[in-house]
């Protein structure tokens, strides 16, 4: 064991909504197949915000102090006795979900669905599997991914949400020359657009209720056309379906940068979880196409299933990712090299350093605009410990 390994790890723990506390805890003992990692970068995500603001994420409740953060990268400071292909000093992205490796789903490559999976920074496992907003982590070496030299720790952290996008594209089997509509221009929507481009989609439309987000997407170059969805709240089911149809119709009329329209797209990636948008994802998809559900929101939706049936639209639900980090890293490298993909490091609009900045970072990530009116997309928390 290296002498660099600290005996304890200091982190920011969520005690109750909006209340974080710095705690030092003994570091978990290094097992033969584990590595100890010094956390270097964590990017914050919507689920961190749900926990921070409400003490819960959907039905998952925080039952003991929880260290948040699951999009992360760091530097290996110690390796277990059986670890072959990692060494002290390696820079790695941390895959936050650790499955059992033993059930049918794990053995069939669908470990994201493993019922025993423990996910860092989430309240789903008991005791909670603590997240990366702490100085040190002991993690199975298997669930770390070496970072290419060109990639920063922050970009390593972004491989996590990018894996979500890669998984969505794989589940949809996105084809070369296809068209895509992305509903929701937050980080996940933007990353889905980039992943779809990587898989060869040539016409990409992006829609959001916030004009600033649509403009950001266009400026970043992730889409060929943008649409600002009028903010209207449906009062009942009929109205919601009518609004969804209207949204799909409007999307079909907007002009791409080459002057063409996409009346309906081959794939629609729904990245909001809002009922009207989920409904619109069906209306906006070409007959024989796929509506891909990426966003998490309302747990139960009313869907126009007869429309999906009559036009054979596959509804493709997605849950996290399995075996996507390598492809995500390829996309990140390509984006870095300035090829056909936009520079993804631009998604990080706000940076903080040091664990004492975690509360400020959280508050910033909870807003859509900072005090100066600049748009907040991704917030990164960097550590040098
Ligand atoms: Zn996330
Ligand atoms: Zn399993």
mmCIF file of C-alpha atoms and ligand atoms in Angstrom:
data_model
loop_
_atom_site.group_PDB
_atom_site.id
_atom_site.type_symbol
_atom_site.label_atom_id
_atom_site.label_comp_id
_atom_site.label_asym_id
_atom_site.label_seq_id
_atom_site.Cartn_x
_atom_site.Cartn_y
_atom_site.Cartn_z
ATOM 1 C CA UNK A 1 0.000 0.000 0.000
ATOM 2 C CA UNK A 2 1.314 3.436 -0.893
ATOM 3 C CA UNK A 3 2.082 5.899 1.844
ATOM 4 C CA UNK A 4 0.099 8.516 -0.099
ATOM 5 C CA UNK A 5 -3.133 6.919 0.996
ATOM 6 C CA UNK A 6 -4.813 8.944 3.679
ATOM 7 C CA UNK A 7 -6.544 7.073 6.461
ATOM 8 C CA UNK A 8 -9.614 9.186 6.311
ATOM 9 C CA UNK A 9 -11.654 11.008 3.724
ATOM 10 C CA UNK A 10 -13.225 14.401 4.214
ATOM 11 C CA UNK A 11 -16.408 15.127 2.387
ATOM 12 C CA UNK A 12 -19.471 17.309 2.294
ATOM 13 C CA UNK A 13 -22.476 15.355 3.552
ATOM 14 C CA UNK A 14 -26.086 16.277 3.046
ATOM 15 C CA UNK A 15 -27.815 16.105 6.440
ATOM 16 C CA UNK A 16 -31.235 17.332 5.329
ATOM 17 C CA UNK A 17 -32.475 19.475 2.439
ATOM 18 C CA UNK A 18 -30.155 22.457 1.794
ATOM 19 C CA UNK A 19 -27.862 21.539 4.705
ATOM 20 C CA UNK A 20 -24.381 20.212 4.110
ATOM 21 C CA UNK A 21 -21.750 19.427 6.708
ATOM 22 C CA UNK A 22 -18.070 18.646 6.389
ATOM 23 C CA UNK A 23 -17.284 15.236 7.881
ATOM 24 C CA UNK A 24 -14.138 13.152 8.036
ATOM 25 C CA UNK A 25 -14.678 9.425 7.985
ATOM 26 C CA UNK A 26 -12.241 6.527 8.073
ATOM 27 C CA UNK A 27 -11.411 5.393 4.560
ATOM 28 C CA UNK A 28 -12.887 2.037 3.635
ATOM 29 C CA UNK A 29 -10.274 -0.724 3.728
ATOM 30 C CA UNK A 30 -8.600 -1.380 0.395
ATOM 31 C CA UNK A 31 -9.632 -4.844 -0.865
ATOM 32 C CA UNK A 32 -7.388 -6.759 -3.303
ATOM 33 C CA UNK A 33 -9.355 -5.584 -6.368
ATOM 34 C CA UNK A 34 -9.823 -1.987 -5.259
ATOM 35 C CA UNK A 35 -7.990 1.231 -5.915
ATOM 36 C CA UNK A 36 -7.895 4.310 -3.684
ATOM 37 C CA UNK A 37 -8.559 7.477 -5.616
ATOM 38 C CA UNK A 38 -8.004 11.131 -4.803
ATOM 39 C CA UNK A 39 -11.091 12.907 -6.186
ATOM 40 C CA UNK A 40 -10.114 15.650 -8.604
ATOM 41 C CA UNK A 41 -13.252 16.747 -10.424
ATOM 42 C CA UNK A 42 -16.965 16.235 -9.974
ATOM 43 C CA UNK A 43 -19.584 17.725 -12.254
ATOM 44 C CA UNK A 44 -22.998 18.236 -10.705
ATOM 45 C CA UNK A 45 -26.144 16.823 -12.165
ATOM 46 C CA UNK A 46 -29.900 17.128 -11.828
ATOM 47 C CA UNK A 47 -30.172 14.240 -9.396
ATOM 48 C CA UNK A 48 -27.626 15.890 -7.057
ATOM 49 C CA UNK A 49 -29.892 18.961 -7.126
ATOM 50 C CA UNK A 50 -32.989 16.925 -6.300
ATOM 51 C CA UNK A 51 -31.253 15.456 -3.259
ATOM 52 C CA UNK A 52 -29.844 18.828 -2.228
ATOM 53 C CA UNK A 53 -33.137 20.678 -2.518
ATOM 54 C CA UNK A 54 -35.609 18.021 -1.407
ATOM 55 C CA UNK A 55 -33.587 15.352 0.377
ATOM 56 C CA UNK A 56 -34.909 12.876 -2.153
ATOM 57 C CA UNK A 57 -34.720 11.942 -5.816
ATOM 58 C CA UNK A 58 -38.130 10.757 -7.005
ATOM 59 C CA UNK A 59 -39.019 7.883 -4.704
ATOM 60 C CA UNK A 60 -35.463 7.504 -3.342
ATOM 61 C CA UNK A 61 -35.064 9.136 0.035
ATOM 62 C CA UNK A 62 -31.898 10.106 1.904
ATOM 63 C CA UNK A 63 -31.928 8.078 5.144
ATOM 64 C CA UNK A 64 -28.497 8.947 6.520
ATOM 65 C CA UNK A 65 -25.991 11.731 5.742
ATOM 66 C CA UNK A 66 -25.233 11.448 2.025
ATOM 67 C CA UNK A 67 -22.164 12.615 0.166
ATOM 68 C CA UNK A 68 -23.363 13.614 -3.311
ATOM 69 C CA UNK A 69 -21.538 13.466 -6.654
ATOM 70 C CA UNK A 70 -21.411 10.662 -9.217
ATOM 71 C CA UNK A 71 -19.878 12.317 -12.274
ATOM 72 C CA UNK A 72 -16.242 12.224 -11.323
ATOM 73 C CA UNK A 73 -12.622 11.594 -12.084
ATOM 74 C CA UNK A 74 -9.508 11.405 -9.966
ATOM 75 C CA UNK A 75 -6.023 10.137 -9.497
ATOM 76 C CA UNK A 76 -5.123 6.710 -8.162
ATOM 77 C CA UNK A 77 -3.157 6.923 -4.906
ATOM 78 C CA UNK A 78 -3.060 3.239 -3.960
ATOM 79 C CA UNK A 79 -3.811 -0.098 -5.620
ATOM 80 C CA UNK A 80 -5.017 -3.348 -4.072
ATOM 81 C CA UNK A 81 -2.798 -6.431 -4.138
ATOM 82 C CA UNK A 82 -4.647 -8.130 -7.021
ATOM 83 C CA UNK A 83 -4.953 -5.102 -9.298
ATOM 84 C CA UNK A 84 -2.891 -5.584 -12.463
ATOM 85 C CA UNK A 85 -3.649 -2.808 -14.867
ATOM 86 C CA UNK A 86 -3.792 0.287 -12.684
ATOM 87 C CA UNK A 87 -0.970 2.040 -10.907
ATOM 88 C CA UNK A 88 -0.446 4.916 -8.538
ATOM 89 C CA UNK A 89 -0.638 8.149 -10.505
ATOM 90 C CA UNK A 90 -3.105 6.880 -13.119
ATOM 91 C CA UNK A 91 -5.792 9.414 -13.972
ATOM 92 C CA UNK A 92 -9.177 7.727 -14.144
ATOM 93 C CA UNK A 93 -12.844 8.399 -14.688
ATOM 94 C CA UNK A 94 -14.913 6.705 -12.011
ATOM 95 C CA UNK A 95 -17.907 4.694 -13.174
ATOM 96 C CA UNK A 96 -20.217 5.291 -10.219
ATOM 97 C CA UNK A 97 -22.473 2.248 -10.508
ATOM 98 C CA UNK A 98 -21.016 -0.980 -9.152
ATOM 99 C CA UNK A 99 -23.147 -4.018 -10.050
ATOM 100 C CA UNK A 100 -22.977 -7.543 -8.601
ATOM 101 C CA UNK A 101 -21.230 -9.063 -11.664
ATOM 102 C CA UNK A 102 -23.074 -12.281 -11.019
ATOM 103 C CA UNK A 103 -26.787 -12.082 -11.878
ATOM 104 C CA UNK A 104 -28.375 -12.842 -15.278
ATOM 105 C CA UNK A 105 -28.501 -9.168 -16.164
ATOM 106 C CA UNK A 106 -24.843 -8.599 -15.279
ATOM 107 C CA UNK A 107 -23.804 -11.714 -17.197
ATOM 108 C CA UNK A 108 -25.794 -10.549 -20.224
ATOM 109 C CA UNK A 109 -24.215 -7.123 -20.427
ATOM 110 C CA UNK A 110 -27.138 -5.270 -18.901
ATOM 111 C CA UNK A 111 -25.550 -4.491 -15.583
ATOM 112 C CA UNK A 112 -27.284 -1.112 -15.455
ATOM 113 C CA UNK A 113 -30.412 -3.110 -14.551
ATOM 114 C CA UNK A 114 -28.738 -5.200 -11.824
ATOM 115 C CA UNK A 115 -30.952 -5.106 -8.752
ATOM 116 C CA UNK A 116 -27.905 -5.196 -6.488
ATOM 117 C CA UNK A 117 -26.179 -2.284 -8.202
ATOM 118 C CA UNK A 118 -24.858 0.356 -5.829
ATOM 119 C CA UNK A 119 -24.608 3.842 -7.253
ATOM 120 C CA UNK A 120 -22.396 6.506 -5.749
ATOM 121 C CA UNK A 121 -24.015 9.618 -4.355
ATOM 122 C CA UNK A 122 -27.447 7.997 -4.415
ATOM 123 C CA UNK A 123 -29.757 7.003 -1.591
ATOM 124 C CA UNK A 124 -30.809 3.792 -3.369
ATOM 125 C CA UNK A 125 -28.456 1.402 -1.559
ATOM 126 C CA UNK A 126 -28.340 0.886 2.202
ATOM 127 C CA UNK A 127 -26.030 1.937 3.725
ATOM 128 C CA UNK A 128 -25.797 4.669 1.092
ATOM 129 C CA UNK A 129 -22.949 4.364 -1.379
ATOM 130 C CA UNK A 130 -21.225 7.669 -0.774
ATOM 131 C CA UNK A 131 -20.452 10.015 -3.649
ATOM 132 C CA UNK A 132 -17.355 11.763 -4.948
ATOM 133 C CA UNK A 133 -17.619 15.116 -3.160
ATOM 134 C CA UNK A 134 -15.003 13.866 -0.722
ATOM 135 C CA UNK A 135 -11.221 13.765 -0.769
ATOM 136 C CA UNK A 136 -10.678 10.004 -1.158
ATOM 137 C CA UNK A 137 -12.645 7.079 -2.493
ATOM 138 C CA UNK A 138 -12.001 3.359 -2.446
ATOM 139 C CA UNK A 139 -13.515 1.932 -5.620
ATOM 140 C CA UNK A 140 -13.259 -1.378 -7.518
ATOM 141 C CA UNK A 141 -10.473 -1.014 -10.119
ATOM 142 C CA UNK A 142 -12.775 -2.640 -12.700
ATOM 143 C CA UNK A 143 -15.097 0.351 -12.522
ATOM 144 C CA UNK A 144 -12.447 2.934 -13.261
ATOM 145 C CA UNK A 145 -11.462 4.002 -16.773
ATOM 146 C CA UNK A 146 -8.019 5.330 -17.589
ATOM 147 C CA UNK A 147 -8.114 8.800 -19.065
ATOM 148 C CA UNK A 148 -6.210 9.635 -22.242
ATOM 149 C CA UNK A 149 -3.586 12.302 -21.626
ATOM 150 C CA UNK A 150 -5.487 14.913 -23.620
ATOM 151 C CA UNK A 151 -8.508 14.678 -21.341
ATOM 152 C CA UNK A 152 -8.811 16.752 -18.198
ATOM 153 C CA UNK A 153 -10.327 15.479 -14.959
ATOM 154 C CA UNK A 154 -13.416 17.594 -15.688
ATOM 155 C CA UNK A 155 -13.789 15.944 -19.076
ATOM 156 C CA UNK A 156 -13.324 12.612 -17.338
ATOM 157 C CA UNK A 157 -16.231 13.506 -15.056
ATOM 158 C CA UNK A 158 -18.372 14.389 -18.089
ATOM 159 C CA UNK A 159 -17.951 10.852 -19.424
ATOM 160 C CA UNK A 160 -20.705 9.862 -16.997
ATOM 161 C CA UNK A 161 -23.552 11.950 -18.457
ATOM 162 C CA UNK A 162 -22.083 11.357 -21.922
ATOM 163 C CA UNK A 163 -22.440 7.611 -21.270
ATOM 164 C CA UNK A 164 -26.150 8.196 -20.674
ATOM 165 C CA UNK A 165 -26.325 9.749 -24.149
ATOM 166 C CA UNK A 166 -24.271 6.965 -25.757
ATOM 167 C CA UNK A 167 -26.539 4.362 -24.177
ATOM 168 C CA UNK A 168 -29.642 6.160 -25.463
ATOM 169 C CA UNK A 169 -28.205 6.225 -29.002
ATOM 170 C CA UNK A 170 -27.268 2.561 -28.813
ATOM 171 C CA UNK A 171 -30.689 1.560 -27.527
ATOM 172 C CA UNK A 172 -32.170 3.486 -30.462
ATOM 173 C CA UNK A 173 -29.551 2.106 -32.883
ATOM 174 C CA UNK A 174 -29.081 5.549 -34.454
ATOM 175 C CA UNK A 175 -28.242 5.175 -38.162
ATOM 176 C CA UNK A 176 -25.995 7.216 -40.433
ATOM 177 C CA UNK A 177 -27.818 9.965 -42.302
ATOM 178 C CA UNK A 178 -30.752 9.938 -39.897
ATOM 179 C CA UNK A 179 -32.637 12.836 -38.371
ATOM 180 C CA UNK A 180 -33.084 13.443 -34.646
ATOM 181 C CA UNK A 181 -35.195 15.690 -32.513
ATOM 182 C CA UNK A 182 -33.966 16.424 -29.027
ATOM 183 C CA UNK A 183 -36.533 17.715 -26.548
ATOM 184 C CA UNK A 184 -34.777 19.514 -23.703
ATOM 185 C CA UNK A 185 -31.519 21.432 -24.199
ATOM 186 C CA UNK A 186 -30.019 20.851 -20.763
ATOM 187 C CA UNK A 187 -26.726 19.005 -20.408
ATOM 188 C CA UNK A 188 -28.211 15.583 -21.169
ATOM 189 C CA UNK A 189 -30.063 16.883 -24.246
ATOM 190 C CA UNK A 190 -26.910 18.547 -25.547
ATOM 191 C CA UNK A 191 -24.916 15.365 -24.965
ATOM 192 C CA UNK A 192 -27.584 13.264 -26.729
ATOM 193 C CA UNK A 193 -27.275 15.592 -29.719
ATOM 194 C CA UNK A 194 -23.506 15.150 -29.757
ATOM 195 C CA UNK A 195 -23.738 11.371 -29.386
ATOM 196 C CA UNK A 196 -26.343 11.223 -32.186
ATOM 197 C CA UNK A 197 -23.975 13.237 -34.383
ATOM 198 C CA UNK A 198 -21.182 10.819 -33.530
ATOM 199 C CA UNK A 199 -23.371 7.928 -34.664
ATOM 200 C CA UNK A 200 -23.940 9.699 -37.970
ATOM 201 C CA UNK A 201 -27.171 11.595 -37.564
ATOM 202 C CA UNK A 202 -27.070 14.475 -40.050
ATOM 203 C CA UNK A 203 -30.102 16.571 -39.154
ATOM 204 C CA UNK A 204 -30.575 17.402 -35.503
ATOM 205 C CA UNK A 205 -33.310 19.647 -34.119
ATOM 206 C CA UNK A 206 -33.280 20.771 -30.536
ATOM 207 C CA UNK A 207 -36.187 22.206 -28.554
ATOM 208 C CA UNK A 208 -36.467 23.825 -25.160
ATOM 209 C CA UNK A 209 -38.722 26.308 -23.405
ATOM 210 C CA UNK A 210 -35.707 28.528 -22.648
ATOM 211 C CA UNK A 211 -34.462 30.577 -25.574
ATOM 212 C CA UNK A 212 -31.043 30.947 -23.895
ATOM 213 C CA UNK A 213 -30.612 27.169 -23.853
ATOM 214 C CA UNK A 214 -31.658 26.810 -27.499
ATOM 215 C CA UNK A 215 -29.241 29.572 -28.479
ATOM 216 C CA UNK A 216 -26.477 27.949 -26.452
ATOM 217 C CA UNK A 217 -27.059 24.651 -28.287
ATOM 218 C CA UNK A 218 -26.905 26.382 -31.663
ATOM 219 C CA UNK A 219 -23.824 28.374 -30.746
ATOM 220 C CA UNK A 220 -22.122 25.233 -29.513
ATOM 221 C CA UNK A 221 -23.005 23.651 -32.848
ATOM 222 C CA UNK A 222 -24.742 20.558 -31.536
ATOM 223 C CA UNK A 223 -27.883 21.048 -33.631
ATOM 224 C CA UNK A 224 -28.905 22.167 -37.125
ATOM 225 C CA UNK A 225 -32.006 23.958 -35.922
ATOM 226 C CA UNK A 226 -33.511 25.091 -32.656
ATOM 227 C CA UNK A 227 -37.057 25.647 -31.507
ATOM 228 C CA UNK A 228 -38.228 27.602 -28.504
ATOM 229 C CA UNK A 229 -41.310 25.867 -27.115
ATOM 230 C CA UNK A 230 -43.980 28.341 -25.980
ATOM 231 C CA UNK A 231 -44.541 28.039 -22.240
ATOM 232 C CA UNK A 232 -48.112 26.938 -21.887
ATOM 233 C CA UNK A 233 -49.267 24.728 -19.063
ATOM 234 C CA UNK A 234 -51.883 22.167 -19.864
ATOM 235 C CA UNK A 235 -54.835 22.157 -17.460
ATOM 236 C CA UNK A 236 -55.972 18.656 -18.338
ATOM 237 C CA UNK A 237 -55.132 15.591 -20.418
ATOM 238 C CA UNK A 238 -56.875 16.794 -23.578
ATOM 239 C CA UNK A 239 -55.072 20.098 -23.466
ATOM 240 C CA UNK A 240 -51.735 18.405 -22.854
ATOM 241 C CA UNK A 241 -52.155 16.171 -25.908
ATOM 242 C CA UNK A 242 -53.188 19.186 -27.997
ATOM 243 C CA UNK A 243 -50.095 21.100 -26.879
ATOM 244 C CA UNK A 244 -47.930 18.072 -27.625
ATOM 245 C CA UNK A 245 -49.331 17.873 -31.169
ATOM 246 C CA UNK A 246 -48.788 21.585 -31.616
ATOM 247 C CA UNK A 247 -45.176 21.232 -30.465
ATOM 248 C CA UNK A 248 -44.571 18.384 -32.917
ATOM 249 C CA UNK A 249 -46.190 20.348 -35.776
ATOM 250 C CA UNK A 250 -44.083 23.424 -35.032
ATOM 251 C CA UNK A 251 -40.925 21.321 -34.891
ATOM 252 C CA UNK A 252 -41.804 19.940 -38.310
ATOM 253 C CA UNK A 253 -41.850 23.421 -39.813
ATOM 254 C CA UNK A 254 -38.578 24.861 -38.586
ATOM 255 C CA UNK A 255 -35.763 25.190 -41.086
ATOM 256 C CA UNK A 256 -32.403 23.542 -40.625
ATOM 257 C CA UNK A 257 -29.168 25.368 -41.496
ATOM 258 C CA UNK A 258 -29.349 23.791 -44.999
ATOM 259 C CA UNK A 259 -32.847 25.203 -45.531
ATOM 260 C CA UNK A 260 -34.609 21.858 -45.269
ATOM 261 C CA UNK A 261 -37.329 20.963 -42.818
ATOM 262 C CA UNK A 262 -37.700 17.679 -40.951
ATOM 263 C CA UNK A 263 -41.471 17.098 -40.833
ATOM 264 C CA UNK A 264 -40.872 14.183 -38.470
ATOM 265 C CA UNK A 265 -37.598 12.713 -37.305
ATOM 266 C CA UNK A 266 -36.263 9.164 -37.235
ATOM 267 C CA UNK A 267 -35.489 9.435 -33.528
ATOM 268 C CA UNK A 268 -36.811 11.736 -30.865
ATOM 269 C CA UNK A 269 -34.847 11.924 -27.634
ATOM 270 C CA UNK A 270 -37.074 13.077 -24.810
ATOM 271 C CA UNK A 271 -34.787 14.608 -22.193
ATOM 272 C CA UNK A 272 -37.201 16.477 -19.916
ATOM 273 C CA UNK A 273 -39.522 13.911 -18.340
ATOM 274 C CA UNK A 274 -42.389 16.413 -18.701
ATOM 275 C CA UNK A 275 -45.630 14.712 -19.747
ATOM 276 C CA UNK A 276 -46.489 17.025 -22.657
ATOM 277 C CA UNK A 277 -42.941 16.546 -23.996
ATOM 278 C CA UNK A 278 -43.135 12.771 -23.701
ATOM 279 C CA UNK A 279 -46.399 12.903 -25.646
ATOM 280 C CA UNK A 280 -44.790 15.210 -28.212
ATOM 281 C CA UNK A 281 -41.909 12.760 -28.637
ATOM 282 C CA UNK A 282 -44.388 10.295 -30.135
ATOM 283 C CA UNK A 283 -46.067 12.842 -32.411
ATOM 284 C CA UNK A 284 -42.710 14.231 -33.577
ATOM 285 C CA UNK A 285 -41.358 10.832 -34.658
ATOM 286 C CA UNK A 286 -41.587 9.492 -38.203
ATOM 287 C CA UNK A 287 -43.645 6.336 -38.803
ATOM 288 C CA UNK A 288 -41.386 3.379 -38.040
ATOM 289 C CA UNK A 289 -39.108 5.597 -35.943
ATOM 290 C CA UNK A 290 -38.248 5.629 -32.286
ATOM 291 C CA UNK A 291 -39.172 7.818 -29.358
ATOM 292 C CA UNK A 292 -36.358 7.459 -26.845
ATOM 293 C CA UNK A 293 -37.100 8.265 -23.208
ATOM 294 C CA UNK A 294 -34.065 9.717 -21.450
ATOM 295 C CA UNK A 295 -35.564 12.334 -19.136
ATOM 296 C CA UNK A 296 -36.844 11.461 -15.707
ATOM 297 C CA UNK A 297 -39.806 13.313 -14.336
ATOM 298 C CA UNK A 298 -43.445 12.481 -13.848
ATOM 299 C CA UNK A 299 -43.524 8.776 -12.938
ATOM 300 C CA UNK A 300 -46.816 8.029 -14.719
ATOM 301 C CA UNK A 301 -47.670 9.433 -18.115
ATOM 302 C CA UNK A 302 -50.729 9.465 -20.318
ATOM 303 C CA UNK A 303 -49.412 8.538 -23.779
ATOM 304 C CA UNK A 304 -51.036 8.578 -27.237
ATOM 305 C CA UNK A 305 -50.421 4.855 -27.715
ATOM 306 C CA UNK A 306 -52.849 4.498 -30.623
ATOM 307 C CA UNK A 307 -50.708 7.024 -32.513
ATOM 308 C CA UNK A 308 -47.605 4.982 -31.655
ATOM 309 C CA UNK A 309 -49.338 1.767 -32.753
ATOM 310 C CA UNK A 310 -50.801 3.079 -35.986
ATOM 311 C CA UNK A 311 -47.426 4.437 -37.031
ATOM 312 C CA UNK A 312 -45.269 1.701 -35.440
ATOM 313 C CA UNK A 313 -43.241 4.060 -33.323
ATOM 314 C CA UNK A 314 -41.058 2.185 -30.892
ATOM 315 C CA UNK A 315 -40.985 3.681 -27.434
ATOM 316 C CA UNK A 316 -37.495 3.067 -26.119
ATOM 317 C CA UNK A 317 -36.984 3.601 -22.402
ATOM 318 C CA UNK A 318 -33.442 3.971 -21.131
ATOM 319 C CA UNK A 319 -31.812 3.635 -17.719
ATOM 320 C CA UNK A 320 -28.279 4.947 -17.178
ATOM 321 C CA UNK A 321 -25.804 2.934 -19.289
ATOM 322 C CA UNK A 322 -23.793 -0.255 -19.607
ATOM 323 C CA UNK A 323 -20.364 -0.475 -21.226
ATOM 324 C CA UNK A 324 -20.508 3.048 -22.575
ATOM 325 C CA UNK A 325 -17.448 4.731 -21.054
ATOM 326 C CA UNK A 326 -15.040 3.678 -23.832
ATOM 327 C CA UNK A 327 -17.272 5.152 -26.527
ATOM 328 C CA UNK A 328 -17.925 8.241 -24.425
ATOM 329 C CA UNK A 329 -14.158 8.708 -24.120
ATOM 330 C CA UNK A 330 -13.811 8.395 -27.914
ATOM 331 C CA UNK A 331 -16.467 11.060 -28.415
ATOM 332 C CA UNK A 332 -14.781 13.298 -25.869
ATOM 333 C CA UNK A 333 -11.426 12.913 -27.632
ATOM 334 C CA UNK A 334 -12.980 13.644 -31.005
ATOM 335 C CA UNK A 335 -14.670 16.745 -29.589
ATOM 336 C CA UNK A 336 -11.312 17.808 -28.173
ATOM 337 C CA UNK A 337 -9.516 17.373 -31.481
ATOM 338 C CA UNK A 338 -11.894 19.801 -33.114
ATOM 339 C CA UNK A 339 -13.260 17.378 -35.683
ATOM 340 C CA UNK A 340 -16.922 17.160 -36.532
ATOM 341 C CA UNK A 341 -18.026 17.394 -32.902
ATOM 342 C CA UNK A 342 -18.256 20.538 -30.773
ATOM 343 C CA UNK A 343 -15.916 21.090 -27.836
ATOM 344 C CA UNK A 344 -17.712 19.521 -24.895
ATOM 345 C CA UNK A 345 -15.603 21.200 -22.229
ATOM 346 C CA UNK A 346 -17.701 24.284 -23.043
ATOM 347 C CA UNK A 347 -20.596 22.628 -21.261
ATOM 348 C CA UNK A 348 -18.874 23.456 -17.996
ATOM 349 C CA UNK A 349 -19.952 27.029 -17.439
ATOM 350 C CA UNK A 350 -19.078 27.341 -13.740
ATOM 351 C CA UNK A 351 -16.111 26.067 -11.747
ATOM 352 C CA UNK A 352 -15.400 25.948 -8.034
ATOM 353 C CA UNK A 353 -12.436 24.685 -6.129
ATOM 354 C CA UNK A 354 -12.204 23.048 -2.724
ATOM 355 C CA UNK A 355 -14.721 21.134 -0.622
ATOM 356 C CA UNK A 356 -15.723 24.297 1.248
ATOM 357 C CA UNK A 357 -17.110 25.530 -2.087
ATOM 358 C CA UNK A 358 -19.537 22.597 -2.403
ATOM 359 C CA UNK A 359 -22.546 24.509 -0.967
ATOM 360 C CA UNK A 360 -21.955 27.446 -3.349
ATOM 361 C CA UNK A 361 -21.495 25.037 -6.239
ATOM 362 C CA UNK A 362 -24.794 23.346 -5.324
ATOM 363 C CA UNK A 363 -26.674 26.613 -5.115
ATOM 364 C CA UNK A 364 -25.251 27.661 -8.479
ATOM 365 C CA UNK A 365 -26.237 24.355 -10.063
ATOM 366 C CA UNK A 366 -29.797 24.849 -8.774
ATOM 367 C CA UNK A 367 -30.187 27.995 -10.867
ATOM 368 C CA UNK A 368 -30.471 28.409 -14.604
ATOM 369 C CA UNK A 369 -28.632 31.738 -14.592
ATOM 370 C CA UNK A 370 -25.930 33.040 -12.274
ATOM 371 C CA UNK A 371 -25.967 36.478 -10.565
ATOM 372 C CA UNK A 372 -24.444 38.052 -13.693
ATOM 373 C CA UNK A 373 -27.118 36.574 -15.931
ATOM 374 C CA UNK A 374 -24.791 33.976 -17.463
ATOM 375 C CA UNK A 375 -26.372 30.647 -18.239
ATOM 376 C CA UNK A 376 -25.592 27.697 -15.977
ATOM 377 C CA UNK A 377 -25.184 24.397 -17.825
ATOM 378 C CA UNK A 378 -22.712 22.276 -15.879
ATOM 379 C CA UNK A 379 -21.043 23.157 -12.614
ATOM 380 C CA UNK A 380 -17.704 21.554 -11.791
ATOM 381 C CA UNK A 381 -16.135 21.162 -8.378
ATOM 382 C CA UNK A 382 -12.372 20.677 -8.510
ATOM 383 C CA UNK A 383 -10.222 19.354 -5.701
ATOM 384 C CA UNK A 384 -6.477 19.309 -5.188
ATOM 385 C CA UNK A 385 -6.033 17.158 -2.165
HETATM 386 ZN ZN1 LIG B 1 -26.007 12.366 -13.253
HETATM 387 ZN ZN1 LIG B 2 -26.022 -8.136 -11.117
#
